[in-house]
Short mmCIF file of C-alpha atoms in Angstrom, two decimals:
data_model
loop_
_atom_site.label_atom_id
_atom_site.label_comp_id
_atom_site.label_asym_id
_atom_site.label_seq_id
_atom_site.Cartn_x
_atom_site.Cartn_y
_atom_site.Cartn_z
CA UNK A 7 222.56 103.16 131.62
CA UNK A 8 223.51 100.81 134.55
CA UNK A 9 221.82 97.88 135.76
CA UNK A 10 219.97 99.14 138.34
CA UNK A 11 218.12 102.08 136.28
CA UNK A 12 217.33 99.38 134.00
CA UNK A 13 216.28 97.34 136.62
CA UNK A 14 214.17 99.96 138.28
CA UNK A 15 212.51 100.89 134.87
CA UNK A 16 211.77 97.60 133.98
CA UNK A 17 210.17 97.06 137.52
CA UNK A 18 208.18 100.45 137.04
CA UNK A 19 206.58 99.15 133.74
CA UNK A 20 206.14 95.92 135.00
CA UNK A 21 204.16 97.37 137.74
CA UNK A 22 202.28 99.72 135.24
CA UNK A 23 201.29 97.05 133.34
CA UNK A 24 199.78 94.37 136.41
CA UNK A 25 197.79 98.14 137.86
CA UNK A 26 196.37 98.76 134.87
CA UNK A 27 195.67 95.17 134.31
CA UNK A 28 194.22 94.79 137.40
CA UNK A 29 192.26 97.75 137.24
CA UNK A 30 190.82 96.50 134.01
CA UNK A 31 189.98 93.63 135.75
CA UNK A 32 188.26 94.86 138.45
CA UNK A 33 186.86 97.92 136.40
CA UNK A 34 185.40 95.85 133.33
CA UNK A 35 185.87 92.40 133.72
CA UNK A 36 184.83 91.51 137.12
CA UNK A 37 181.61 93.82 137.23
CA UNK A 38 180.47 92.11 134.07
CA UNK A 39 180.88 88.78 135.50
CA UNK A 40 179.53 89.73 138.93
CA UNK A 41 176.39 91.02 137.37
CA UNK A 42 175.92 87.64 135.11
CA UNK A 43 176.64 85.45 138.32
CA UNK A 44 173.72 87.97 140.26
CA UNK A 45 171.49 87.38 137.22
CA UNK A 46 171.74 83.44 137.60
CA UNK A 47 171.58 83.65 141.17
CA UNK A 48 168.65 85.76 141.14
CA UNK A 49 167.10 83.36 137.95
CA UNK A 50 167.84 80.19 140.24
CA UNK A 51 165.99 81.66 143.30
CA UNK A 52 162.84 82.34 140.97
CA UNK A 53 162.88 78.84 139.32
CA UNK A 54 163.10 77.58 142.89
CA UNK A 55 160.25 79.78 144.22
CA UNK A 56 158.34 78.76 141.01
CA UNK A 57 159.10 75.11 141.96
CA UNK A 58 157.38 76.03 145.09
CA UNK A 59 154.56 77.61 144.11
CA UNK A 60 153.91 74.75 141.84
CA UNK A 61 154.57 72.11 144.49
CA UNK A 62 151.54 74.09 146.72
CA UNK A 63 149.66 74.81 143.74
CA UNK A 64 149.88 71.11 143.02
CA UNK A 65 148.93 70.08 146.99
CA UNK A 66 145.69 72.47 146.76
CA UNK A 67 144.68 70.88 143.49
CA UNK A 68 144.90 67.66 144.54
CA UNK A 69 142.69 68.24 147.49
CA UNK A 70 140.31 69.64 145.53
CA UNK A 71 140.02 67.50 142.86
CA UNK A 72 139.73 64.44 145.69
CA UNK A 73 136.81 66.94 147.36
CA UNK A 74 135.10 67.55 143.62
CA UNK A 75 135.54 63.83 142.81
CA UNK A 76 133.73 62.86 146.50
CA UNK A 77 131.18 65.11 145.79
CA UNK A 78 130.73 63.83 141.85
CA UNK A 79 130.35 60.05 143.47
CA UNK A 80 127.86 61.74 146.12
CA UNK A 81 125.46 63.05 144.20
CA UNK A 82 121.97 62.04 143.81
CA UNK A 83 120.65 64.63 140.75
CA UNK A 84 120.45 63.72 137.65
CA UNK A 85 120.92 65.51 134.05
CA UNK A 86 118.64 63.32 131.56
CA UNK A 87 120.55 64.21 128.04
CA UNK A 88 116.17 64.25 126.87
CA UNK A 89 113.64 65.84 128.53
CA UNK A 90 110.02 66.50 126.87
CA UNK A 91 107.71 69.11 128.18
CA UNK A 92 104.45 66.82 128.61
CA UNK A 93 106.85 64.84 130.79
CA UNK A 94 107.22 67.46 133.22
CA UNK A 95 104.20 68.86 133.23
CA UNK A 96 102.55 65.26 134.16
CA UNK A 97 105.57 64.93 136.74
CA UNK A 98 104.02 68.43 138.23
CA UNK A 99 100.51 67.40 137.93
CA UNK A 100 101.05 64.10 140.03
CA UNK A 101 102.89 66.02 143.01
CA UNK A 102 100.01 68.30 142.89
CA UNK A 103 97.11 65.51 142.76
CA UNK A 104 96.37 66.32 146.61
CA UNK A 105 95.91 69.10 148.63
CA UNK A 106 95.56 71.67 145.39
CA UNK A 107 92.45 73.74 144.78
CA UNK A 108 94.01 75.23 141.58
CA UNK A 109 97.16 74.41 139.50
CA UNK A 110 98.20 76.25 136.64
CA UNK A 111 100.96 75.78 134.49
CA UNK A 112 102.32 77.28 131.34
CA UNK A 113 105.67 76.72 129.75
CA UNK A 114 107.70 80.17 129.31
CA UNK A 115 109.99 78.99 126.73
CA UNK A 116 113.09 76.44 126.27
CA UNK A 117 116.75 77.79 126.12
CA UNK A 118 120.07 76.01 125.35
CA UNK A 119 122.73 77.47 127.10
CA UNK A 120 125.70 75.28 125.34
CA UNK A 121 126.22 72.55 128.01
CA UNK A 122 122.91 72.33 128.89
CA UNK A 123 119.23 73.48 127.95
CA UNK A 124 116.44 74.37 130.26
CA UNK A 125 112.74 74.90 130.20
CA UNK A 126 111.02 77.48 131.94
CA UNK A 127 107.09 77.60 133.35
CA UNK A 128 105.39 79.82 134.99
CA UNK A 129 102.90 77.99 138.29
CA UNK A 130 100.24 79.56 140.15
CA UNK A 131 97.47 78.23 142.16
CA UNK A 132 95.62 77.63 145.43
CA UNK A 133 96.49 75.20 148.07
CA UNK A 134 96.84 73.94 151.82
CA UNK A 135 100.13 75.65 153.18
CA UNK A 136 101.27 71.87 153.85
CA UNK A 137 100.40 70.11 150.63
CA UNK A 138 102.15 73.50 149.11
CA UNK A 139 105.26 73.24 151.30
CA UNK A 140 105.17 68.95 150.27
CA UNK A 141 105.00 69.93 146.46
CA UNK A 142 108.52 72.22 146.83
CA UNK A 143 110.26 69.44 148.91
CA UNK A 144 109.95 66.63 146.31
CA UNK A 145 110.50 69.03 143.33
CA UNK A 146 113.88 70.37 145.45
CA UNK A 147 115.03 66.84 146.91
CA UNK A 148 113.68 64.86 144.02
CA UNK A 149 116.12 63.25 141.89
CA UNK A 150 115.56 65.62 138.48
CA UNK A 151 117.29 68.77 138.49
CA UNK A 152 114.50 71.55 139.13
CA UNK A 153 114.94 75.27 140.45
CA UNK A 154 112.28 77.15 142.02
CA UNK A 155 112.71 81.11 142.42
CA UNK A 156 110.43 83.85 142.30
CA UNK A 157 108.17 82.37 144.97
CA UNK A 158 105.08 84.40 146.49
CA UNK A 159 102.77 83.34 148.76
CA UNK A 160 99.52 84.87 150.23
CA UNK A 161 96.84 83.72 152.56
CA UNK A 162 93.42 82.97 150.91
CA UNK A 163 90.35 82.39 153.07
CA UNK A 164 87.84 80.62 151.35
CA UNK A 165 85.15 77.94 151.85
CA UNK A 166 84.44 74.10 151.12
CA UNK A 167 81.31 72.65 150.21
CA UNK A 168 80.03 70.00 152.90
CA UNK A 169 77.81 67.95 151.01
CA UNK A 170 76.98 65.69 153.95
CA UNK A 171 75.61 68.68 156.16
CA UNK A 172 75.12 71.03 153.11
CA UNK A 173 77.14 73.69 155.36
CA UNK A 174 80.32 75.47 153.74
CA UNK A 175 83.69 74.97 155.74
CA UNK A 176 86.01 77.81 156.28
CA UNK A 177 89.48 76.84 155.23
CA UNK A 178 92.65 78.85 155.32
CA UNK A 179 94.23 78.48 151.99
CA UNK A 180 97.91 79.62 150.55
CA UNK A 181 97.49 81.24 147.07
CA UNK A 182 101.16 80.91 145.09
CA UNK A 183 103.05 81.62 142.37
CA UNK A 184 106.55 80.75 141.55
CA UNK A 185 108.84 80.08 138.08
CA UNK A 186 110.37 76.99 137.84
CA UNK A 187 113.58 75.62 135.78
CA UNK A 188 114.12 72.09 134.36
CA UNK A 189 117.44 71.47 133.35
CA UNK A 190 118.03 68.42 130.52
CA UNK A 191 120.77 67.37 127.75
CA UNK A 192 123.71 68.28 129.94
CA UNK A 193 127.65 67.24 129.73
CA UNK A 194 128.73 63.52 129.44
CA UNK A 195 128.17 61.46 132.26
CA UNK A 196 125.62 63.75 133.75
CA UNK A 197 123.19 61.50 132.97
CA UNK A 198 124.80 58.64 133.92
CA UNK A 199 122.49 56.86 136.49
CA UNK A 200 125.01 54.15 137.67
CA UNK A 201 127.12 56.28 140.31
CA UNK A 202 124.42 57.77 141.77
CA UNK A 203 123.41 57.34 145.42
CA UNK A 204 120.55 57.41 147.66
CA UNK A 205 120.26 59.78 150.16
CA UNK A 206 119.39 59.23 153.66
CA UNK A 207 116.46 60.35 154.70
CA UNK A 208 118.20 61.79 158.29
CA UNK A 209 119.66 63.97 156.24
CA UNK A 210 116.99 65.43 154.17
CA UNK A 211 114.22 68.49 155.30
CA UNK A 212 111.71 67.46 157.10
CA UNK A 213 108.54 66.79 154.53
CA UNK A 214 105.57 68.56 156.64
CA UNK A 215 106.37 72.04 157.74
CA UNK A 216 107.53 73.05 161.60
CA UNK A 217 104.25 75.48 161.83
CA UNK A 218 101.83 77.47 159.01
CA UNK A 219 102.50 80.93 159.10
CA UNK A 220 99.13 81.90 157.50
CA UNK A 221 96.73 79.89 160.02
CA UNK A 222 96.04 82.38 162.66
CA UNK A 223 96.39 81.70 166.28
CA UNK A 224 93.32 83.09 167.52
CA UNK A 225 90.10 83.13 164.84
CA UNK A 226 88.48 86.21 164.24
CA UNK A 227 84.86 84.17 162.96
CA UNK A 228 84.17 81.03 164.47
CA UNK A 229 83.56 78.03 162.25
CA UNK A 230 80.06 77.35 161.19
CA UNK A 231 78.30 74.01 163.00
CA UNK A 232 78.66 72.06 159.63
CA UNK A 233 78.26 68.59 162.10
CA UNK A 234 75.04 70.05 163.91
CA UNK A 235 76.48 69.38 167.16
CA UNK A 236 74.49 70.31 170.63
CA UNK A 237 75.44 74.07 171.39
CA UNK A 238 76.00 74.54 174.75
CA UNK A 239 75.78 78.11 174.82
CA UNK A 240 72.18 77.97 172.94
CA UNK A 241 70.49 74.51 173.25
CA UNK A 242 69.45 73.75 176.91
CA UNK A 243 70.63 71.45 179.34
CA UNK A 244 66.92 69.34 180.42
CA UNK A 245 68.37 66.43 182.48
CA UNK A 246 71.55 64.91 184.24
CA UNK A 247 71.39 60.91 184.68
CA UNK A 248 74.05 58.76 185.81
CA UNK A 249 76.89 59.74 183.66
CA UNK A 250 74.53 61.10 180.69
CA UNK A 251 73.84 64.80 180.06
CA UNK A 252 70.73 65.25 177.61
CA UNK A 253 70.32 68.60 175.84
CA UNK A 254 67.54 69.72 173.59
CA UNK A 255 68.74 70.82 169.94
CA UNK A 256 65.88 72.02 167.53
CA UNK A 257 63.25 69.72 169.57
CA UNK A 258 65.48 66.80 169.73
CA UNK A 259 66.76 65.16 172.59
CA UNK A 260 70.64 64.25 172.49
CA UNK A 261 72.41 62.33 174.95
CA UNK A 262 75.83 63.41 175.66
CA UNK A 263 78.82 61.51 177.72
CA UNK A 264 82.21 62.73 178.99
CA UNK A 265 83.98 63.00 176.13
CA UNK A 266 81.30 63.53 173.46
CA UNK A 267 81.72 66.21 171.07
CA UNK A 268 79.71 69.53 171.60
CA UNK A 269 79.94 72.68 169.27
CA UNK A 270 83.59 74.10 169.32
CA UNK A 271 84.56 71.63 171.99
CA UNK A 272 84.02 68.58 174.41
CA UNK A 273 82.05 67.61 177.37
CA UNK A 274 84.45 67.56 180.42
CA UNK A 275 82.93 66.49 183.15
CA UNK A 276 79.28 65.28 183.99
CA UNK A 277 78.11 65.02 187.98
CA UNK A 278 74.84 64.10 188.35
CA UNK A 279 74.76 64.38 192.37
CA UNK A 280 75.34 68.16 192.04
CA UNK A 281 73.65 68.26 188.25
CA UNK A 282 76.05 70.31 186.78
CA UNK A 283 77.85 69.72 183.33
CA UNK A 284 81.32 70.88 182.60
CA UNK A 285 82.20 71.65 178.77
CA UNK A 286 85.96 72.65 177.82
CA UNK A 287 85.57 75.08 174.37
CA UNK A 288 88.49 76.31 171.92
CA UNK A 289 86.34 79.24 170.64
CA UNK A 290 88.92 80.09 167.95
CA UNK A 291 91.96 79.56 170.15
CA UNK A 292 90.44 80.69 173.59
CA UNK A 293 90.16 77.96 175.46
CA UNK A 294 87.10 78.08 178.07
CA UNK A 295 85.33 75.91 180.72
CA UNK A 296 81.52 76.36 180.92
CA UNK A 297 79.78 74.78 183.94
CA UNK A 298 76.12 74.35 183.02
CA UNK A 299 73.91 73.73 186.27
CA UNK A 300 70.66 71.68 185.91
CA UNK A 301 68.93 73.31 188.84
CA UNK A 302 69.57 77.15 188.00
CA UNK A 303 69.91 76.99 184.34
CA UNK A 304 72.94 78.98 184.66
CA UNK A 305 76.56 78.75 182.84
CA UNK A 306 79.82 79.92 184.48
CA UNK A 307 82.20 80.53 182.29
CA UNK A 308 85.99 80.64 182.72
CA UNK A 309 89.09 81.21 180.51
CA UNK A 310 91.67 78.39 180.99
CA UNK A 311 94.48 77.33 179.57
CA UNK A 312 97.06 78.86 177.25
CA UNK A 313 95.92 80.79 173.60
CA UNK A 314 96.51 77.80 170.85
CA UNK A 315 94.92 77.24 167.94
CA UNK A 316 94.71 73.80 166.28
CA UNK A 317 95.71 73.58 162.77
CA UNK A 318 93.70 72.14 160.30
CA UNK A 319 96.54 70.22 157.82
CA UNK A 320 95.98 69.77 154.35
CA UNK A 321 97.64 66.58 152.80
CA UNK A 322 100.53 65.43 151.99
CA UNK A 323 102.32 62.96 149.31
CA UNK A 324 104.48 60.91 150.93
CA UNK A 325 105.44 58.67 148.26
CA UNK A 326 106.37 61.24 145.13
CA UNK A 327 106.16 59.45 141.78
CA UNK A 328 109.94 59.72 140.31
CA UNK A 329 110.95 62.73 137.98
CA UNK A 330 110.96 62.35 134.23
CA UNK A 331 114.28 61.40 132.93
CA UNK A 332 115.59 59.33 136.00
CA UNK A 333 115.76 55.41 135.83
CA UNK A 334 113.10 54.68 138.18
CA UNK A 335 110.59 56.91 135.60
CA UNK A 336 112.30 55.00 132.43
CA UNK A 337 111.63 51.51 134.45
CA UNK A 338 108.07 52.37 135.34
CA UNK A 339 107.21 53.59 131.75
CA UNK A 340 105.19 57.06 132.99
CA UNK A 341 104.75 60.60 131.50
CA UNK A 342 102.86 59.63 128.65
CA UNK A 343 101.51 63.14 128.86
CA UNK A 344 100.12 65.98 126.47
CA UNK A 345 101.92 69.14 125.53
CA UNK A 346 100.56 72.43 127.21
CA UNK A 347 100.35 76.30 125.59
CA UNK A 348 103.55 77.75 124.27
CA UNK A 349 103.69 81.38 124.10
CA UNK A 350 103.66 82.68 121.19
CA UNK A 351 106.32 85.51 119.99
#
């Protein structure tokens, strides 16, 4: 065999081995390595994305934690570790001491909800609307943790005896029913009073309601003349002297001047030259101007002004007692009451 043939055979074998090795590396080894590298790259990208997500979540959590801490430090409600039903009843009775015609409380039950406990009360009664509003205001804006729900309010027209004149006065009251939850025995730290702040009065809602929705703009029935005032539509004008007008009521002379009260109004002017008296009346929300002429005895009536009825407002408690379980209540030594009926199962 010549050298050329031998060299050709050797080159052929070497090329075959090189091609085979290249084929093996390209088709067998490299795909597995490429797949491994791609998996590592994907894992690195996932870890990077996870780190970025964790950093974003950490930033959000830091903001939320700061806001939660700010709200916690700004809290003004207190959840007492101990609270008795008689203390709650005494507190509610103190809030309803003025402006209420009736106020009934019934304890419907007490529940232990794991991290806190709740007394539940059913409350019914009748009061001036402003007094009821003030009661709700004090319960919801006091430092004790109470919740009112299921509130229903209806108009109630009733009469109140007047012992001086022995004539009943007609008043418009609010008959109400509601449920109240009193919370206590909370988590550690909720009862700590040290960090509780005082709330400025400017950020709280007004103590008096802007309007009374149960008081009509115009009364269908006029009130009684409980103060026994001169009724210019019934009592006669008998004299106008100087700045005085003289009426006869039930056989008795009554002398009135400008500004003096009459039934449903007041004396607006007295004109001795024309012997005329002008009376401004508010008849259940309808304002009228009545002119009385002494010479003719005639009464001239003219409706004036806008329709508006002045509301008789109920009393409002400005200085409410502290809620039971608060540091103020403990320092004052309040709430030594008695128990109230508990429903029997």
